Each structure stands twice: as C-alpha cells, then as structure tokens.
mmCIF file of C-alpha atoms in Angstrom:
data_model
loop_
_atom_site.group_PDB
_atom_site.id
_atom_site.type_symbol
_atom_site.label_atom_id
_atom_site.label_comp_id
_atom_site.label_asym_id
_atom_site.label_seq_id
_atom_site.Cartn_x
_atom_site.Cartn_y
_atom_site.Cartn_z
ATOM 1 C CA UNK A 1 0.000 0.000 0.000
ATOM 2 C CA UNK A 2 0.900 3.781 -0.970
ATOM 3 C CA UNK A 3 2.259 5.664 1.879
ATOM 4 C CA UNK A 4 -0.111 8.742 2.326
ATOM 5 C CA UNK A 5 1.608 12.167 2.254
ATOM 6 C CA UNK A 6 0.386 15.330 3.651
ATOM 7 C CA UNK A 7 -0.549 17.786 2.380
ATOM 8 C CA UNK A 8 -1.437 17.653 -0.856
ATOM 9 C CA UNK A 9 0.422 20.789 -2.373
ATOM 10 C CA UNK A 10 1.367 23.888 -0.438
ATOM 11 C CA UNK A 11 1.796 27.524 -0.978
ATOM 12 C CA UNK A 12 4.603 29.549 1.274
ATOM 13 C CA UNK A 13 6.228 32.424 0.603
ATOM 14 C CA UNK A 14 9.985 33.108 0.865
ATOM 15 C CA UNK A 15 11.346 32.570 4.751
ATOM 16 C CA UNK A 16 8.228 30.597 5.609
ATOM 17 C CA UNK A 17 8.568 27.357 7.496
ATOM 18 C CA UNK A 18 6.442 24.017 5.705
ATOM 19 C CA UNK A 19 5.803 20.470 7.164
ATOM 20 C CA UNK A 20 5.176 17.246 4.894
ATOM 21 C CA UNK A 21 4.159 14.017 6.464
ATOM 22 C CA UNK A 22 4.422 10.529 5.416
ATOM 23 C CA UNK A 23 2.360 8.201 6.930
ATOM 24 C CA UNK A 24 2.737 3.832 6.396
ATOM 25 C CA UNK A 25 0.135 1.374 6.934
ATOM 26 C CA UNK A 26 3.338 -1.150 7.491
ATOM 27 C CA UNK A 27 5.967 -1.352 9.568
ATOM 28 C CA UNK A 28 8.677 0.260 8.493
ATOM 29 C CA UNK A 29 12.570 -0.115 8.146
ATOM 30 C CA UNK A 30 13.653 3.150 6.369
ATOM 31 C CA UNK A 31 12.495 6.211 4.962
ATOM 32 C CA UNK A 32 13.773 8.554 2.103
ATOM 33 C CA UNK A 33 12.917 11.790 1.183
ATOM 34 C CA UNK A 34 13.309 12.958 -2.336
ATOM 35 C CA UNK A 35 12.630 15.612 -3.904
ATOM 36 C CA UNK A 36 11.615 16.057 -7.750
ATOM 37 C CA UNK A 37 11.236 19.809 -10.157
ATOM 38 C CA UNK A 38 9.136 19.902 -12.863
ATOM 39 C CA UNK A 39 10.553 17.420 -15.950
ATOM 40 C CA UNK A 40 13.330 16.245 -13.476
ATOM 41 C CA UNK A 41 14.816 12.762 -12.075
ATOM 42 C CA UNK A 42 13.921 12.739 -8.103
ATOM 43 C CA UNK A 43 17.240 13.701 -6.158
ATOM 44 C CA UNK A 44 17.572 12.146 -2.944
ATOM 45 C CA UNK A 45 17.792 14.172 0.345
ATOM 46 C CA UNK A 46 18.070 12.195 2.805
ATOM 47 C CA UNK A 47 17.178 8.614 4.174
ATOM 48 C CA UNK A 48 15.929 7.869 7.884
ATOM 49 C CA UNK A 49 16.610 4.299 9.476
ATOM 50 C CA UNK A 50 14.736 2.645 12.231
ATOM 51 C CA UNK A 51 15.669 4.197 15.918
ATOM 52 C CA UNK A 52 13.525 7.082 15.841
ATOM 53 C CA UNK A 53 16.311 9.282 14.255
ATOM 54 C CA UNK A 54 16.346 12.536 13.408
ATOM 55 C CA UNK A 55 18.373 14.069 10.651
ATOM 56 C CA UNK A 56 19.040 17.010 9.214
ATOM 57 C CA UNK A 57 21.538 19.193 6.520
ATOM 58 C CA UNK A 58 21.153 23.008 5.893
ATOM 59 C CA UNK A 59 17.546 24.292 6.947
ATOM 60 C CA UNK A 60 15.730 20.659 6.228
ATOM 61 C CA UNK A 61 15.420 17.819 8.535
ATOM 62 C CA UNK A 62 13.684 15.107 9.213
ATOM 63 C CA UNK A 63 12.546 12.688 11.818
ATOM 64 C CA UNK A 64 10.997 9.248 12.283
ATOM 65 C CA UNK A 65 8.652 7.386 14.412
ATOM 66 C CA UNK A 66 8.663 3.849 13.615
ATOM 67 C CA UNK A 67 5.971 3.027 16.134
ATOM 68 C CA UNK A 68 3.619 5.344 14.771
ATOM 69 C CA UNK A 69 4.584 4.145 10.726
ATOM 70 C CA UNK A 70 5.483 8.271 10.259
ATOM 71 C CA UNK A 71 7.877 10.350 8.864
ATOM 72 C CA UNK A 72 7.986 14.198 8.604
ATOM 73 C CA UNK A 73 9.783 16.506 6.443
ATOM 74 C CA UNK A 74 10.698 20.051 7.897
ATOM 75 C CA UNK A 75 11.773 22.779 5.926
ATOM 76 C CA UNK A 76 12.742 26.007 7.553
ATOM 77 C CA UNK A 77 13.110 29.597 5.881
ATOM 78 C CA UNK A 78 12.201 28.272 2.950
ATOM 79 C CA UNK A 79 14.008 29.236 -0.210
ATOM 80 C CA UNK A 80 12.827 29.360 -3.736
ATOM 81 C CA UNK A 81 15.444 26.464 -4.603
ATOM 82 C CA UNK A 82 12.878 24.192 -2.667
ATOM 83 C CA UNK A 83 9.877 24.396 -4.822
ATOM 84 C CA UNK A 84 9.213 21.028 -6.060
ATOM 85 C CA UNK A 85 7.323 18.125 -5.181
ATOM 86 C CA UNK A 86 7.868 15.800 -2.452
ATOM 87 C CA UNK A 87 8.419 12.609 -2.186
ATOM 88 C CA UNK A 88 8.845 9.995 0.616
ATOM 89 C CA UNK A 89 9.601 6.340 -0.102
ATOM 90 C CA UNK A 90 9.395 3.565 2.441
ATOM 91 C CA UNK A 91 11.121 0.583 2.722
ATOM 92 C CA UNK A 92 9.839 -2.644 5.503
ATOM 93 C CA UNK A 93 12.609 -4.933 5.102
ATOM 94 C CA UNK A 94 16.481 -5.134 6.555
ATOM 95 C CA UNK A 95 18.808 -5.497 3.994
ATOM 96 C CA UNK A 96 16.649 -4.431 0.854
ATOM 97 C CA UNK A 97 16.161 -0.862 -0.042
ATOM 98 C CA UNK A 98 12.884 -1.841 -2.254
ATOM 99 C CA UNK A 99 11.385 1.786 -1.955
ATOM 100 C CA UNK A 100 7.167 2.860 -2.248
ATOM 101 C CA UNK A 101 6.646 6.302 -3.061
ATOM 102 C CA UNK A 102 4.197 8.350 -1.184
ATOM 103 C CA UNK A 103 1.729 10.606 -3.369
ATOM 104 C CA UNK A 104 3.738 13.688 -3.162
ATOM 105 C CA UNK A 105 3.723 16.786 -1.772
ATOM 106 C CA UNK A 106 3.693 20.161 -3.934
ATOM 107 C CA UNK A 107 5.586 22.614 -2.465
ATOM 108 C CA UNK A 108 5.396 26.086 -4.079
ATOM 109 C CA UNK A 109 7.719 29.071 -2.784
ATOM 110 C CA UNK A 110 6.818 32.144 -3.857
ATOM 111 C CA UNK A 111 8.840 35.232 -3.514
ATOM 112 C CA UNK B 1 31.521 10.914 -11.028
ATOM 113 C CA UNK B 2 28.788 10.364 -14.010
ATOM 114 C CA UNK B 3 25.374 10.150 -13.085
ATOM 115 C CA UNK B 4 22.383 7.445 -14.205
ATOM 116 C CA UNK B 5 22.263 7.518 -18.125
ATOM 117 C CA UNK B 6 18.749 6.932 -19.782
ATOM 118 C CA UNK B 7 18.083 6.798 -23.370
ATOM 119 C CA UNK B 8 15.934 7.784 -25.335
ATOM 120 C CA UNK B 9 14.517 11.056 -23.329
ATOM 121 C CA UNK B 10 11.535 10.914 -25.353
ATOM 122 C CA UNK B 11 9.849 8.190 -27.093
ATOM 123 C CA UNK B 12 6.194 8.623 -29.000
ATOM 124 C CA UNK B 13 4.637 5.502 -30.470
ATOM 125 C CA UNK B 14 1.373 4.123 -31.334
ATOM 126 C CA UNK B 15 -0.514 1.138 -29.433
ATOM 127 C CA UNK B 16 0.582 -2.082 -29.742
ATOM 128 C CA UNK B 17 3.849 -1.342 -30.799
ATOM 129 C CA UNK B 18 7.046 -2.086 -28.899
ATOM 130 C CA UNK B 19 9.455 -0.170 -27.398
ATOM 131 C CA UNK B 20 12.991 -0.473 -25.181
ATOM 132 C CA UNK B 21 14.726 1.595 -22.720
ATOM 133 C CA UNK B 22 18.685 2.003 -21.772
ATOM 134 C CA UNK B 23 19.645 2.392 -18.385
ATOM 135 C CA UNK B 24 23.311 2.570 -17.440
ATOM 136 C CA UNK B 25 23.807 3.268 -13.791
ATOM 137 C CA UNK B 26 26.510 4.905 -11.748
ATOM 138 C CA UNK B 27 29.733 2.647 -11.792
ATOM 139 C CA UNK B 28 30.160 -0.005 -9.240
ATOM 140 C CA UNK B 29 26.376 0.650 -7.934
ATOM 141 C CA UNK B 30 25.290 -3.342 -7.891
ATOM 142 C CA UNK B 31 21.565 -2.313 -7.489
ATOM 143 C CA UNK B 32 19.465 -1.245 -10.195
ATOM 144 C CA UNK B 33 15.778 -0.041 -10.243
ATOM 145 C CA UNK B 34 13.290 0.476 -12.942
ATOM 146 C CA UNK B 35 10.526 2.660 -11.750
ATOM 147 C CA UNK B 36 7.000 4.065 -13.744
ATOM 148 C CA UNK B 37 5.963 7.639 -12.849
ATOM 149 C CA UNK B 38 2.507 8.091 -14.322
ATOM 150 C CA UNK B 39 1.687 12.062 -14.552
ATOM 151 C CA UNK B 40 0.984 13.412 -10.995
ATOM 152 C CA UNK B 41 1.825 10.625 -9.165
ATOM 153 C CA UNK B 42 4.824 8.767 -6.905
ATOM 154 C CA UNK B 43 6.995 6.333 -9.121
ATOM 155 C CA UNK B 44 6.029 2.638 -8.904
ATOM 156 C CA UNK B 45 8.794 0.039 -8.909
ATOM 157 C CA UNK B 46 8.677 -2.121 -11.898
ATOM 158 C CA UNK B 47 11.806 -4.436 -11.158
ATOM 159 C CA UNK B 48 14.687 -4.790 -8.931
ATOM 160 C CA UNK B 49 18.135 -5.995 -10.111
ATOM 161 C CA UNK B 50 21.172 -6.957 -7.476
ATOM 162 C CA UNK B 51 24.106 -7.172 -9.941
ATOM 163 C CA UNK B 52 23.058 -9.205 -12.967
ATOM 164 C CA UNK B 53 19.717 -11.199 -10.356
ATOM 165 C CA UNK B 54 16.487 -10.403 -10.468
ATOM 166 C CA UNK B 55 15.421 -9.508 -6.615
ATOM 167 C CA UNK B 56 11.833 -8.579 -7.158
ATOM 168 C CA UNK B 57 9.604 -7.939 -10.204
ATOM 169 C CA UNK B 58 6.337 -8.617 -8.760
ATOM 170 C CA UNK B 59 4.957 -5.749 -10.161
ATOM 171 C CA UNK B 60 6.294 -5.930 -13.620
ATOM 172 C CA UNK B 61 2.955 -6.972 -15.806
ATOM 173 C CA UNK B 62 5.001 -9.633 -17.413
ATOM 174 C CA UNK B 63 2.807 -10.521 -20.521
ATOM 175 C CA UNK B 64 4.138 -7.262 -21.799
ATOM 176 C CA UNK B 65 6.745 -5.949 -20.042
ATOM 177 C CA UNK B 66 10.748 -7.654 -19.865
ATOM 178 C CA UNK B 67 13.254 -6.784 -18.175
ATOM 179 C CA UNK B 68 17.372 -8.068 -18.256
ATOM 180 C CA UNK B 69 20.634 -6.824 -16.806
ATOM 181 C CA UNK B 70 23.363 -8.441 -18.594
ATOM 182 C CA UNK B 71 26.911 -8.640 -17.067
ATOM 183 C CA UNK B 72 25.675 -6.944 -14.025
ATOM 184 C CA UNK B 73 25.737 -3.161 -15.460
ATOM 185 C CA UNK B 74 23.225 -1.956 -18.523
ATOM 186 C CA UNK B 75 19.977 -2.790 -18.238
ATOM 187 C CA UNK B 76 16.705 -2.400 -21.061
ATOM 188 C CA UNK B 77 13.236 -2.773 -19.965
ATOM 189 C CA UNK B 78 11.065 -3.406 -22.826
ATOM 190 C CA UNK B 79 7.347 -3.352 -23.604
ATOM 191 C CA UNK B 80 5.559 -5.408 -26.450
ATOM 192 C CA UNK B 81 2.927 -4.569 -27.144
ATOM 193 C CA UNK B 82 2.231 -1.520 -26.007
ATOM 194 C CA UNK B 83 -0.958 -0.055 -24.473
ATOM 195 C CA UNK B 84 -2.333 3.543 -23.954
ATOM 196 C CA UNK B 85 -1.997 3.211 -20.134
ATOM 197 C CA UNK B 86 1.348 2.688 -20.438
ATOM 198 C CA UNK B 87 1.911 6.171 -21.201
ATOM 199 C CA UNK B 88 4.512 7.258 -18.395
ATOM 200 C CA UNK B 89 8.232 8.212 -17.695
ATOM 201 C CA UNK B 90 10.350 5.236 -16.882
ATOM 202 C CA UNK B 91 13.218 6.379 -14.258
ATOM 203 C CA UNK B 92 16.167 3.975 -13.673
ATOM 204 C CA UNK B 93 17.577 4.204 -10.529
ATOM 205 C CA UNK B 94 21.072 2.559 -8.886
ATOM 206 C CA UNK B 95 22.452 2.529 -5.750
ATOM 207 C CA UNK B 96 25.732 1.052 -4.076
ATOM 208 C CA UNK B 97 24.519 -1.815 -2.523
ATOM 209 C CA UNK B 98 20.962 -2.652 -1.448
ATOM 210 C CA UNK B 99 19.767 -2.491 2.359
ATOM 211 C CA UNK B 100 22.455 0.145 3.746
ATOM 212 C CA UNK B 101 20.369 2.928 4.115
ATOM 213 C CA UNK B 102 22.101 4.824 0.891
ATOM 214 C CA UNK B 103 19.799 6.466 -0.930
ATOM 215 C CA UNK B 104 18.881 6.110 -5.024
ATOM 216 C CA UNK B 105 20.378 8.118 -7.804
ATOM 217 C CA UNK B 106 17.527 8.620 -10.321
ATOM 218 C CA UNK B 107 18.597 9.253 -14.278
ATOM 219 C CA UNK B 108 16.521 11.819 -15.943
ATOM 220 C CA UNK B 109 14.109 9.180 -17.688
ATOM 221 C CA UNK B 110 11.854 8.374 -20.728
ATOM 222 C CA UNK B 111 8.891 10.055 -21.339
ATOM 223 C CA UNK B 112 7.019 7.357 -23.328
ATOM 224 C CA UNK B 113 3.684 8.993 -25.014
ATOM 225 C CA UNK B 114 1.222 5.584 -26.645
ATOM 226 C CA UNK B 115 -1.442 7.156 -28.975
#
C-alpha cells in the first residue's frame, strides 16, 4: 500500500517554514525523502533508518517514528530552490532498499 | 563521477507497438531499479536488479513488459505490445549496494507517449 503524504500541495512564501508528512500502513525499516522539479529525475535528500532518528543538513530535517509508521519533512526559511514536489519512499525490510513512493507533496515558494 | 544515463529522453509511439529503454547506472552501484511515474503521481517500482539477479519484479505486468541486466551493469526494460496506459516516464535508478540505508540516484528518464 501507498504511503499517504500530507498535504497535498502547499503555498509559502519566501522565509516561511512548511511540514510534509508521510504516513505507512506497514511497519517500516527506512524512509527517504526525495525531492523532484518539474521534468526532473527525483534527487535524494536524505534517508531515515529505524531508531527514531532525526536528521538534518542546511535548513531541512527530518525525523521518524517507527511506532507510529510516520515520517515528517521540515523545511525552515524556505528558499525558492525548494519548490518542487515531495516525495517519501518507504522501505519494511532489513537489507533491501525496495522503496514505495508516497503521493507527493507540492511545495510552491513564492517570492 | 557520471550520473544514471537513460536513453531515449523521449519516445512517441502508437498502441501495440514495442518499445525499449537504456539504463546505465553509476559505476560499481550493484543495485538497479526500474521505476514508472505516471503524470501526478509517486513512481512505482517495476523491477529490482542486485548485480546481474532479479530480486523482485512482482509488479512488472510480465505478458508485456521484460526486463534483463546483462553482465551486471546496462539494463533495457522493454514493452511489447504496447498499451495507452502505459503512457509514463520510466526512471532507472542505482544505488551502491541494497539495504544500507544509501539512498537512489535517479537518471533523468523516458517520457514514453502511446497514442
């Protein structure tokens, strides 16, 4: 099954703070964030393992409950460089990094 | 270093014709990923190679859709015959090794428009 992302798209302007969640119906292993422009490949961001970690480069982060099958994305004074949309992709087993996307998240930053 | 390499970028044909995709992936990365992004959606894994092995393709529709790896690098997925649905980007993806919390590098994929 699909993870479920949240929310659908999103508006901010420049500076603005934005939260995107991932939610699992199954137990999960890992989590990776990508993000993807317009016509693009997805580029990778970061990936989350189970441990309840929290991680983090620049002014995005990210942390992980395994218990409650979530993820969450936070991005913090948002720049125009981070319009795009979102993904997550979830992986249940040790030692494979089979990924399922979530449904995406469009973030638009407007100046 | 040199990133995933897809070919072609764009590929329009009518239904029930065939078609093929290149993937080469990032030297030395022993896992290999073909994924289909339908418009407006998350990509769906299609197959799953470890070196030259199939791991999992039990989502690749199999009466039309092949996949191989030969000699552990290139890989071409292929679809015969082709339907409308089908209509789609195609993103290979590689990675190191499988299972080591390293994320995917995605190539720039095929846009494949059926009419």
């Amino acid at each position: 099954q699909q993870p479920v992302q949240s929310p659908q798209a999103v508006i901010l302007r420049e500076g603005e703070d934005a939260v995107i969640n991932c939610s699992s119906s199954k137990a999960l292993y890992s989590v990776h964030w990508y993000r993807q422009k317009h016509g693009e490949a997805p580029v990778f961001l970061m990936i989350l393992l189970k441990g309840g970690e929290q991680k983090g480069h620049e002014k995005i982060s990210a942390s992980f409950n395994e218990k409650k099958q979530q993820s969450s994305l936070y991005l913090t004074a948002s720049q125009l460089s981070y319009s795009g949309t979102y993904f997550c992709g979830t992986g249940s087993n040790f030692g494979n990094e089979k990924l399922t996307f979530g449904t995406g998240t469009r973030l638009t930053i407007i100046p | 270093e040199a990133g995933v390499a897809q070919s072609p970028r764009y590929k329009i044909i009518e239904k029930r014709q065939s078609v093929a995709f290149w993937c080469n992936p990032i030297s030395g990365h022993a896992t290999l990923y073909w994924y289909q992004q339908i418009l407006g959606q998350g990509p769906k894994l299609l197959i799953q190679f470890q070196n030259n092995g199939v791991v999992d393709d039990s989502q690749l529709p199999k009466d039309r859709f092949s996949a191989e790896r030969l000699k552990g690098v290139d890989s071409t997925l292929k679809i015969q015959p082709a339907k409308l649905e089908d209509s789609a980007v195609y993103l290979c993806a590689s990675s190191l090794v499988s299972g080591q919390g390293i994320g995917y590098t995605f190539g720039s994929g095929t846009r494949l428009t059926v009419v």
